Amino acid sequence: MDIAVGLFAYIGALSLTAIASVLLALFVALRVRAVPGSTLLAVFLLGVALWSIAQVPPAILGPVAGPVTTTLIALSPLPAAGFIHLAFAFALCGALRPVAVAAYATAGFTTLIGLIFGVGAVVPWHGFPGMFVPSVVGWCVLGVAALLSILGHLRLAQTWREQDGWHRRQAGAVFVSSLIGLVALTGFAFPALGIDAYPWPVLLLPFYSVALVYGIVRHRFMAADVWARRGLVWLMLVAGAGAASALIASLPLALAGRPAGLFATWGALAATLALGLAILAPLKRLADRIVFPGGRISEADLAAWRDRLAEATDETSLGDLARTLLRHRLSLPTDGPTLTVEGEAVTLVGWADAPIATRHVAERFAGLVTESARRLAVARQLVDAERAARLAELGALAATVAHDLRNPLGIVQMAATGAPPEVRSEIGEQVARMNHLVTDILDYARAWTVVPQPLRVADLVASLGVGVDVPEGLLVTADRHALLRALTNLVDNARTLGTRVAIIADAGPPLTIDVCDNGPGIAPEIRDSLFRPFVSRRPGGTGLGLAIVRRIMEAHGGTVTLAERPGWSTCFRLTFGASR
């Protein structure tokens, strides 16, 4: 390898490692400082950066840089102690405090010895202006640093063997990245060991930073949100792009040598800088597209989104579809930033720290989702209006039917007074059944106008003659007559099918009242249509009782649903939006 190129690659690898380590330390300190162990990791990363910077001046200035380099190398046991502290803290070791005290005490004592007696010198070597060669004391200092680092790696390896799931993968990722760093550090031993070869292991140092970033991002070693992790990747890619552009732009100057003359030097440096910026611009755009995809919106994108969102039939399906489309567009994880749809309100959740361009995409998309939610609301209002009109027609028809049927039924019952007792009984039973059906039709078709008022739940259900489990003093805001009718319908159904019936209330919020029985339960074939008219769960029923309950609860702004309670086969739950 050409000496100039090799020296440039050596300095570039160290500089890139220092930059990446500082960026990682800042990321940890600013974005995940609340996570246990973050301070230790930041200190260790700064130690790596310090070590890398310490090796650069000798390669540029030669022996003149000796005092600075030897001082920084004498401090190398301290970040190694920080690493062993981090490894034992990550492993949730019960002996963390004694291990940390011993590690820092050993590192501090070794550093003091190195500062007092010196750790070595910087000498020219293998075409390099200077490389650090340790003395006997220096070997001891570096040996202690290596020993502490090895102990930390052994603890991580033990954690990898003993744990499972995320903790195991996290330990493995940090172990592998740090192992790359240890292998890279062997390149600095070439001069001391008399190995007359280019220190190629040093070129692996940037891969240590890349592997550590991968461990943090892929296995979530630090509990950072998706934007922090992506921001970290973006910083690393841009730093790598900057180093690559600087390397490519400086290569002609390194091969041709420094031009003679001040103006020629300035011209060469200006051309190198311009070339580096020209190379950096497309590399940065590539990093943007890799880390933050989908940042540009076209009219075709908007049209495609509108078409897909139009497939939703209600707010639930609209929310699910919108979240799927947004995740696919921006390559988001399932537990990452999202949006919610509640009625006509569309809310972005987890986008506060997103980059401006990415947040703009989410906001434009949320605007389209809002349009779709409004269309669904309008369509629902039209359906409700049509349904109300039909119910009004049904109510008028029911009133006519009731008038036309009840008079003949009364005449039939009166005419049966002279019939034999068994015939009179049968006629009376059928007339009562017809009257009950007419009443149910009228109740279902009527417009339930409720006058809510505070009611004591215990007093309301006391007259129903079933078991009661209601908190003392519980109040519900409801229309007494309408709610009593709903509860009576449910209790009558429950008594017909079960031997044990109970009313159970919960203050919530929201306030709920359950009517439960121990009957045969709900047949699967009618479960989805249970609250529709003329669907009955008991023989001889009109099929309007549960439909009337639903109408009453809708008038109160509440719902009636099936619920699950241990010990009961069937429970109907009344849920009230307004309670206290």
XYZ file of C-alpha atoms in Angstrom:
580
model
C 0.000 0.000 0.000
C 1.285 3.499 -0.870
C 2.539 5.260 2.280
C 0.481 8.415 1.645
C -2.704 6.451 1.010
C -2.091 4.190 3.994
C -1.450 7.138 6.293
C -4.566 8.877 5.034
C -6.672 5.739 5.586
C -5.204 5.343 9.083
C -6.027 8.947 10.056
C -9.461 8.692 8.414
C -10.360 5.527 10.334
C -9.350 7.081 13.658
C -11.130 10.361 12.912
C -14.312 8.616 11.817
C -14.267 6.453 14.961
C -13.815 9.516 17.169
C -16.649 11.395 15.437
C -18.979 8.385 15.581
C -18.197 7.762 19.254
C -18.841 11.401 20.184
C -22.130 11.376 18.249
C -23.162 8.187 20.008
C -22.256 9.648 23.400
C -24.280 12.804 22.674
C -27.216 10.708 21.501
C -27.166 8.658 24.699
C -26.715 11.717 26.914
C -29.467 13.780 25.275
C -32.087 11.273 24.155
C -31.934 8.339 26.609
C -30.386 9.881 29.701
C -33.242 8.597 31.875
C -32.392 4.964 31.057
C -30.268 3.160 33.694
C -26.695 2.736 32.448
C -26.867 5.572 29.913
C -24.267 7.677 31.719
C -21.845 4.746 31.831
C -22.309 4.081 28.127
C -21.771 7.767 27.285
C -18.561 7.880 29.361
C -17.261 4.713 27.725
C -17.974 6.099 24.242
C -16.163 9.323 25.089
C -13.240 7.169 26.219
C -13.185 5.445 22.837
C -13.246 8.845 21.142
C -10.411 10.042 23.392
C -8.279 7.005 22.558
C -8.885 7.466 18.827
C -8.003 11.175 18.952
C -4.838 10.391 20.931
C -3.509 8.289 18.041
C -4.023 10.945 15.343
C -1.437 13.638 16.330
C 1.542 11.217 16.192
C 0.589 10.156 12.657
C 0.569 13.836 11.599
C 3.188 15.569 13.792
C 5.494 12.717 14.758
C 7.394 12.680 18.077
C 6.334 16.276 18.811
C 2.895 14.935 19.756
C 4.406 12.581 22.331
C 3.405 14.409 25.562
C -0.266 14.725 24.581
C -0.527 11.175 23.276
C 1.177 9.526 26.247
C -1.001 11.474 28.690
C -4.198 10.368 26.943
C -3.024 6.762 26.754
C -2.197 6.802 30.468
C -5.897 7.581 31.064
C -7.074 4.548 29.026
C -7.830 2.302 32.069
C -10.596 4.712 33.182
C -12.980 4.148 30.227
C -12.184 0.439 30.487
C -13.398 0.549 34.093
C -16.497 2.363 32.863
C -17.092 -0.468 30.388
C -16.852 -3.199 33.031
C -19.225 -1.161 35.221
C -21.633 -0.919 32.272
C -21.385 -4.643 31.529
C -22.138 -5.658 35.130
C -24.962 -3.095 35.396
C -26.513 -4.405 32.180
C -26.242 -7.966 33.507
C -28.212 -6.902 36.633
C -25.414 -8.243 38.790
C -25.981 -8.239 42.532
C -22.273 -7.550 43.148
C -22.319 -4.397 41.004
C -21.100 -1.972 43.673
C -18.043 -4.007 44.811
C -17.099 -4.723 41.179
C -17.432 -1.045 40.224
C -15.385 0.128 43.228
C -12.650 -2.411 42.501
C -12.583 -1.555 38.780
C -12.387 2.211 39.299
C -9.818 1.878 42.099
C -7.617 -0.352 39.950
C -8.008 1.933 36.925
C -7.300 5.067 38.976
C -4.162 3.589 40.571
C -2.870 2.331 37.218
C -3.532 5.697 35.579
C -1.633 7.473 38.362
C 1.377 5.163 37.901
C 1.304 5.798 34.148
C 1.177 9.566 34.591
C 4.043 9.534 37.098
C 6.460 7.104 35.409
C 5.387 7.564 31.782
C 3.824 5.015 29.453
C 6.129 5.200 26.430
C 7.157 7.383 23.528
C 6.180 8.314 19.977
C 8.702 7.191 17.359
C 8.744 7.071 13.518
C 7.702 3.661 12.231
C 6.977 1.971 8.901
C 6.751 5.264 7.012
C 4.492 6.869 9.606
C 5.725 10.149 11.134
C 5.027 8.687 14.551
C 3.472 5.724 16.345
C 3.157 5.117 20.066
C 5.503 2.490 21.524
C 4.804 1.585 25.166
C 7.407 1.242 27.847
C 7.327 -1.454 30.519
C 5.040 0.753 32.586
C 3.006 1.474 29.456
C 2.570 -2.255 28.831
C 1.302 -2.612 32.389
C -1.134 0.280 31.947
C -2.439 -1.090 28.654
C -2.553 -4.585 30.121
C -4.777 -3.437 32.983
C -7.065 -1.632 30.512
C -7.241 -4.769 28.346
C -7.903 -6.968 31.391
C -10.792 -4.783 32.542
C -12.250 -4.798 29.050
C -11.910 -8.593 28.803
C -13.665 -9.032 32.164
C -16.530 -6.881 30.898
C -16.767 -8.999 27.755
C -16.783 -12.206 29.763
C -19.686 -10.859 31.844
C -21.586 -9.993 28.670
C -20.890 -13.465 27.280
C -22.211 -15.020 30.495
C -25.344 -12.868 30.242
C -25.779 -13.987 26.624
C -25.664 -17.636 27.728
C -27.973 -17.245 30.734
C -30.656 -14.881 29.406
C -33.171 -15.162 26.599
C -35.274 -12.851 24.429
C -34.329 -9.195 24.050
C -31.850 -9.226 26.935
C -29.889 -12.042 25.300
C -29.828 -10.338 21.890
C -28.824 -7.010 23.435
C -25.910 -8.591 25.303
C -24.802 -10.380 22.122
C -24.932 -7.192 20.044
C -22.837 -5.163 22.494
C -20.425 -8.089 22.951
C -19.819 -8.444 19.205
C -19.377 -4.701 18.657
C -16.896 -4.381 21.518
C -15.048 -7.492 20.330
C -14.518 -5.756 16.986
C -13.066 -2.836 18.936
C -10.646 -5.121 20.786
C -9.447 -6.688 17.546
C -8.963 -3.225 16.037
C -6.839 -2.121 18.999
C -4.297 -4.892 18.285
C -3.083 -2.796 15.335
C -1.556 -0.300 17.762
C 0.671 -3.071 19.154
C 2.498 -3.659 15.842
C 5.334 -1.167 16.568
C 5.835 -2.442 20.126
C 5.888 -6.064 18.990
C 8.232 -5.333 16.099
C 5.710 -6.356 13.433
C 6.940 -4.572 10.309
C 3.558 -4.368 8.575
C 0.805 -1.884 8.009
C -1.468 -1.789 11.112
C -4.532 -2.966 9.181
C -6.607 -3.933 12.297
C -6.929 -0.207 13.053
C -9.082 0.135 9.924
C -11.715 -1.986 11.685
C -12.366 0.697 14.300
C -15.178 2.438 12.337
C -16.926 -0.951 12.056
C -16.955 -1.047 15.860
C -19.058 2.123 15.895
C -21.310 0.771 13.161
C -21.805 -2.499 15.067
C -22.572 -0.622 18.280
C -25.130 1.545 16.466
C -26.684 -1.615 15.028
C -26.912 -3.091 18.519
C -28.611 0.029 19.878
C -31.029 0.387 16.956
C -31.780 -3.217 16.026
C -31.919 -4.681 19.526
C -32.926 -1.495 21.374
C -30.080 -1.612 23.867
C -31.231 1.818 25.001
C -34.982 2.475 25.327
C -35.114 5.251 22.716
C -38.123 6.075 20.593
C -38.179 5.418 16.862
C -37.246 9.013 15.962
C -34.239 8.986 18.282
C -33.040 5.690 16.813
C -33.545 6.907 13.265
C -31.844 10.182 14.114
C -28.863 8.207 15.377
C -28.682 6.179 12.172
C -28.979 9.367 10.118
C -26.117 10.988 12.032
C -23.933 7.932 11.515
C -24.723 7.740 7.798
C -24.089 11.449 7.284
C -20.840 11.200 9.247
C -19.835 8.244 7.089
C -20.844 10.121 3.959
C -18.770 13.101 5.074
C -15.747 10.906 5.726
C -16.199 9.121 2.384
C -16.530 12.395 0.477
C -13.484 13.831 2.248
C -11.502 10.679 1.460
C -12.479 10.671 -2.209
C -11.914 14.413 -2.617
C -8.516 14.311 -0.862
C -7.244 11.237 -2.675
C -5.957 13.160 -5.742
C -4.145 15.602 -3.455
C -2.646 12.744 -1.432
C -1.429 10.960 -4.588
C -0.100 14.073 -6.347
C 1.465 15.632 -3.270
C 1.209 19.139 -1.921
C 1.518 21.786 -4.674
C 4.291 24.378 -4.437
C 3.384 27.931 -3.597
C 0.807 29.554 -1.360
C -1.777 30.294 -4.054
C -1.440 26.836 -5.572
C -2.017 25.313 -2.121
C -5.093 27.476 -1.579
C -6.421 26.561 -5.006
C -5.891 22.852 -4.388
C -7.617 23.046 -0.990
C -10.548 24.999 -2.459
C -10.939 22.465 -5.274
C -10.788 19.616 -2.755
C -13.441 21.278 -0.585
C -15.732 21.895 -3.579
C -15.327 18.320 -4.771
C -16.043 17.018 -1.269
C -19.252 19.063 -1.005
C -20.345 17.926 -4.466
C -19.867 14.302 -3.436
C -21.489 14.815 -0.018
C -24.771 16.264 -1.378
C -26.021 13.087 -3.149
C -24.735 10.905 -0.308
C -26.745 12.966 2.189
C -29.873 12.678 0.022
C -29.321 8.921 -0.058
C -29.056 8.859 3.759
C -32.291 10.864 3.996
C -34.125 8.374 1.772
C -32.772 5.365 3.650
C -33.545 6.602 7.161
C -36.644 8.729 6.485
C -38.341 7.178 3.439
C -41.505 8.515 1.829
C -40.698 12.172 2.461
C -41.993 13.467 -0.871
C -45.700 13.449 -1.717
C -47.017 13.559 -5.273
C -50.514 14.117 -6.561
C -50.593 10.428 -7.490
C -49.866 9.558 -3.845
C -52.738 11.741 -2.649
C -55.143 10.219 -5.187
C -54.103 6.683 -4.252
C -54.568 7.428 -0.544
C -58.030 8.889 -1.138
C -59.071 5.807 -3.102
C -57.824 3.429 -0.412
C -59.363 5.395 2.469
C -62.693 5.456 0.654
C -62.855 1.656 1.150
C -63.444 2.102 4.913
C -67.020 1.530 6.064
C -66.759 2.912 9.616
C -64.351 4.714 11.957
C -62.769 1.483 13.200
C -61.920 0.185 9.732
C -60.807 3.698 8.712
C -58.377 3.885 11.640
C -56.957 0.418 10.950
C -56.544 1.146 7.227
C -54.984 4.573 7.858
C -52.450 3.177 10.320
C -51.486 0.416 7.882
C -51.010 2.863 4.997
C -48.958 5.278 7.125
C -46.720 2.519 8.505
C -46.120 1.177 5.000
C -45.360 4.622 3.580
C -42.838 5.629 6.264
C -41.563 2.128 7.186
C -42.676 2.499 10.805
C -42.753 -0.314 13.387
C -46.117 -1.496 14.670
C -45.393 0.048 18.088
C -44.134 3.326 16.614
C -45.880 6.657 15.964
C -49.470 6.299 14.834
C -52.790 8.110 14.494
C -56.208 7.649 16.073
C -59.680 8.195 14.643
C -62.517 9.120 17.002
C -65.575 10.323 15.155
C -64.420 13.174 12.933
C -61.296 13.842 15.047
C -57.992 12.465 13.726
C -55.045 12.750 16.137
C -51.359 12.123 15.446
C -49.658 10.312 18.337
C -45.874 10.182 18.793
C -44.882 12.646 16.044
C -43.628 15.554 18.158
C -39.942 14.654 17.653
C -40.264 13.537 14.034
C -38.238 15.412 11.373
C -40.104 18.246 9.705
C -40.385 16.522 6.310
C -41.647 13.266 7.824
C -44.101 15.078 10.106
C -45.364 16.989 7.052
C -46.182 13.687 5.344
C -48.065 12.506 8.439
C -49.990 15.782 8.679
C -50.994 15.703 4.989
C -52.075 12.098 5.387
C -54.023 12.933 8.569
C -55.837 15.640 6.597
C -57.012 13.034 4.084
C -58.096 10.738 6.905
C -60.073 13.628 8.417
C -61.859 14.111 5.080
C -62.770 10.413 5.021
C -63.956 10.537 8.644
C -66.205 13.480 7.818
C -67.642 11.647 4.799
C -68.404 8.668 7.024
C -70.066 10.982 9.567
C -72.219 12.585 6.875
C -73.147 9.174 5.472
C -74.049 7.973 8.962
C -76.205 11.051 9.529
C -78.040 10.364 6.270
C -78.582 6.759 7.279
C -79.819 7.853 10.719
C -82.159 10.385 9.160
C -83.518 7.766 6.776
C -83.863 5.315 9.636
C -85.681 7.907 11.738
C -88.048 8.588 8.843
C -88.729 4.897 8.426
C -89.310 4.503 12.152
C -91.746 7.408 12.054
C -93.618 5.682 9.235
C -93.486 2.419 11.178
C -94.770 4.210 14.278
C -97.723 5.646 12.364
C -98.423 2.239 10.853
C -98.124 0.550 14.247
C -100.547 3.014 15.795
C -103.048 2.258 13.034
C -102.520 -1.484 13.409
C -102.937 -1.243 17.178
C -106.180 0.665 16.829
C -107.496 -1.693 14.153
C -106.496 -4.851 16.047
C -107.276 -4.049 19.661
C -110.955 -3.296 19.088
C -111.632 -6.624 17.279
C -109.547 -8.448 19.905
C -111.674 -6.926 22.658
C -114.835 -8.001 20.850
C -113.445 -11.558 20.429
C -112.611 -11.774 24.131
C -116.065 -10.508 25.120
C -117.764 -12.964 22.727
C -115.841 -15.828 24.315
C -117.447 -15.352 27.702
C -120.115 -17.908 26.875
C -117.655 -20.503 25.592
C -116.513 -23.530 27.606
C -113.801 -22.725 30.195
C -110.993 -24.422 28.236
C -111.904 -22.559 25.032
C -112.278 -19.265 26.922
C -108.846 -19.778 28.502
C -107.207 -20.443 25.138
C -108.841 -17.415 23.530
C -107.807 -15.204 26.461
C -104.189 -16.406 26.233
C -103.969 -15.715 22.499
C -105.628 -12.310 22.822
C -103.137 -11.372 25.562
C -100.276 -12.527 23.327
C -101.557 -10.374 20.464
C -101.911 -7.365 22.788
C -98.353 -7.883 24.032
C -97.058 -8.001 20.447
C -98.924 -4.801 19.553
C -97.473 -3.079 22.634
C -93.938 -4.151 21.714
C -94.338 -2.929 18.146
C -95.548 0.430 19.427
C -92.657 0.692 21.892
C -90.084 -0.205 19.237
C -91.513 2.193 16.662
C -92.032 5.134 19.004
C -89.515 7.985 19.236
C -88.139 7.529 22.758
C -87.935 10.972 24.288
C -86.201 10.644 27.627
C -86.007 13.108 30.504
C -82.825 12.115 32.396
C -82.592 12.747 36.103
C -80.401 11.379 38.916
C -81.749 7.993 40.068
C -80.597 5.698 42.852
C -79.818 2.414 41.104
C -80.563 0.332 44.204
C -84.065 1.834 44.535
C -84.742 1.404 40.804
C -83.966 -2.346 40.711
C -85.462 -3.228 44.106
C -88.916 -3.849 42.618
C -87.659 -6.379 40.037
C -87.368 -9.215 42.542
C -83.905 -10.528 41.610
C -80.508 -10.657 43.251
C -78.789 -7.274 43.414
C -75.108 -6.287 43.716
C -75.112 -2.485 43.555
C -72.711 -0.061 45.312
C -74.396 1.913 48.069
C -75.563 5.338 46.932
C -74.768 4.728 43.252
C -76.600 7.245 41.023
C -77.337 7.048 37.308
C -78.624 9.909 35.170
C -81.512 8.396 33.199
C -85.242 8.483 32.475
C -86.920 6.392 35.194
C -89.758 4.984 33.063
C -87.566 4.162 30.049
C -84.750 2.577 32.068
C -87.194 0.530 34.133
C -88.748 -0.738 30.897
C -85.318 -1.776 29.582
C -84.410 -3.557 32.837
C -87.820 -5.272 32.960
C -87.346 -6.622 29.418
C -83.933 -8.017 30.294
C -85.076 -9.524 33.605
C -88.143 -11.151 32.004
C -85.952 -12.757 29.331
C -83.462 -13.932 31.971
C -86.189 -15.455 34.180
C -87.613 -17.358 31.220
C -84.262 -19.001 30.416
C -82.454 -19.271 33.760
C -83.083 -20.345 37.325
C -80.878 -17.638 38.834
C -80.927 -13.949 37.829
C -78.941 -11.019 39.216
C -78.373 -7.322 38.537
C -74.771 -6.171 39.051
C -73.756 -2.501 38.807
C -70.307 -0.906 38.571
C -69.659 2.800 39.188
C -66.975 2.882 36.480
C -66.478 5.202 34.742
C -68.381 4.491 32.681
C -71.271 3.348 34.842
C -72.546 -0.108 33.863
C -75.511 -2.255 34.874
C -75.371 -5.972 34.052
C -78.393 -8.305 33.982
C -77.078 -11.879 34.217
C -78.635 -15.356 34.197
C -77.450 -18.954 34.361
C -79.475 -20.119 31.360
C -78.222 -21.935 28.253
C -76.422 -18.860 26.871
C -76.673 -17.277 23.419
C -76.846 -19.491 20.350
C -73.894 -18.715 18.028
C -76.139 -18.257 14.992
C -77.995 -15.298 16.553
C -75.165 -13.674 18.522
C -74.359 -11.085 15.817
C -78.012 -10.178 15.174
C -79.275 -10.377 18.740
C -80.399 -6.732 18.992
C -82.201 -6.617 15.660
C -86.026 -6.671 15.522
C -87.775 -10.059 15.541
C -84.684 -11.991 16.669
C -85.461 -13.870 19.901
C -83.366 -16.055 22.180
C -86.397 -17.722 23.791
C -89.329 -19.722 22.413
C -92.517 -17.720 22.038
C -90.768 -14.362 22.258
C -91.749 -11.483 19.984
C -88.129 -10.697 19.094
C -88.599 -7.024 19.998
C -87.577 -6.947 23.670
C -83.809 -6.542 23.094
C -84.397 -4.217 20.136
C -86.474 -1.975 22.432
C -83.679 -2.042 25.045
C -81.238 -0.907 22.380
C -83.552 1.970 21.342
C -83.867 3.065 24.961
C -80.108 3.024 25.521
C -79.471 4.918 22.286
C -81.898 7.591 23.513
C -79.735 7.848 26.669
C -76.501 8.099 24.659
C -75.441 4.681 25.953
C -75.171 1.117 24.647
C -76.353 -2.404 25.378
C -73.924 -5.243 24.703
C -73.148 -8.776 25.711
C -70.643 -9.057 28.549
C -68.668 -11.821 30.248
C -68.827 -12.454 33.993
C -67.452 -15.523 35.771
C -70.210 -17.792 37.040
C -72.854 -16.545 34.599
C -73.705 -17.930 31.167
C -75.297 -14.724 29.816
C -74.919 -11.071 30.800
C -76.420 -8.031 29.090
C -74.555 -4.836 29.929
C -76.101 -1.351 29.918
C -73.351 1.279 29.611
C -74.111 4.939 30.357
C -72.084 7.836 29.080
C -73.342 10.224 31.777
C -72.970 9.002 35.341
C -71.745 10.131 38.731
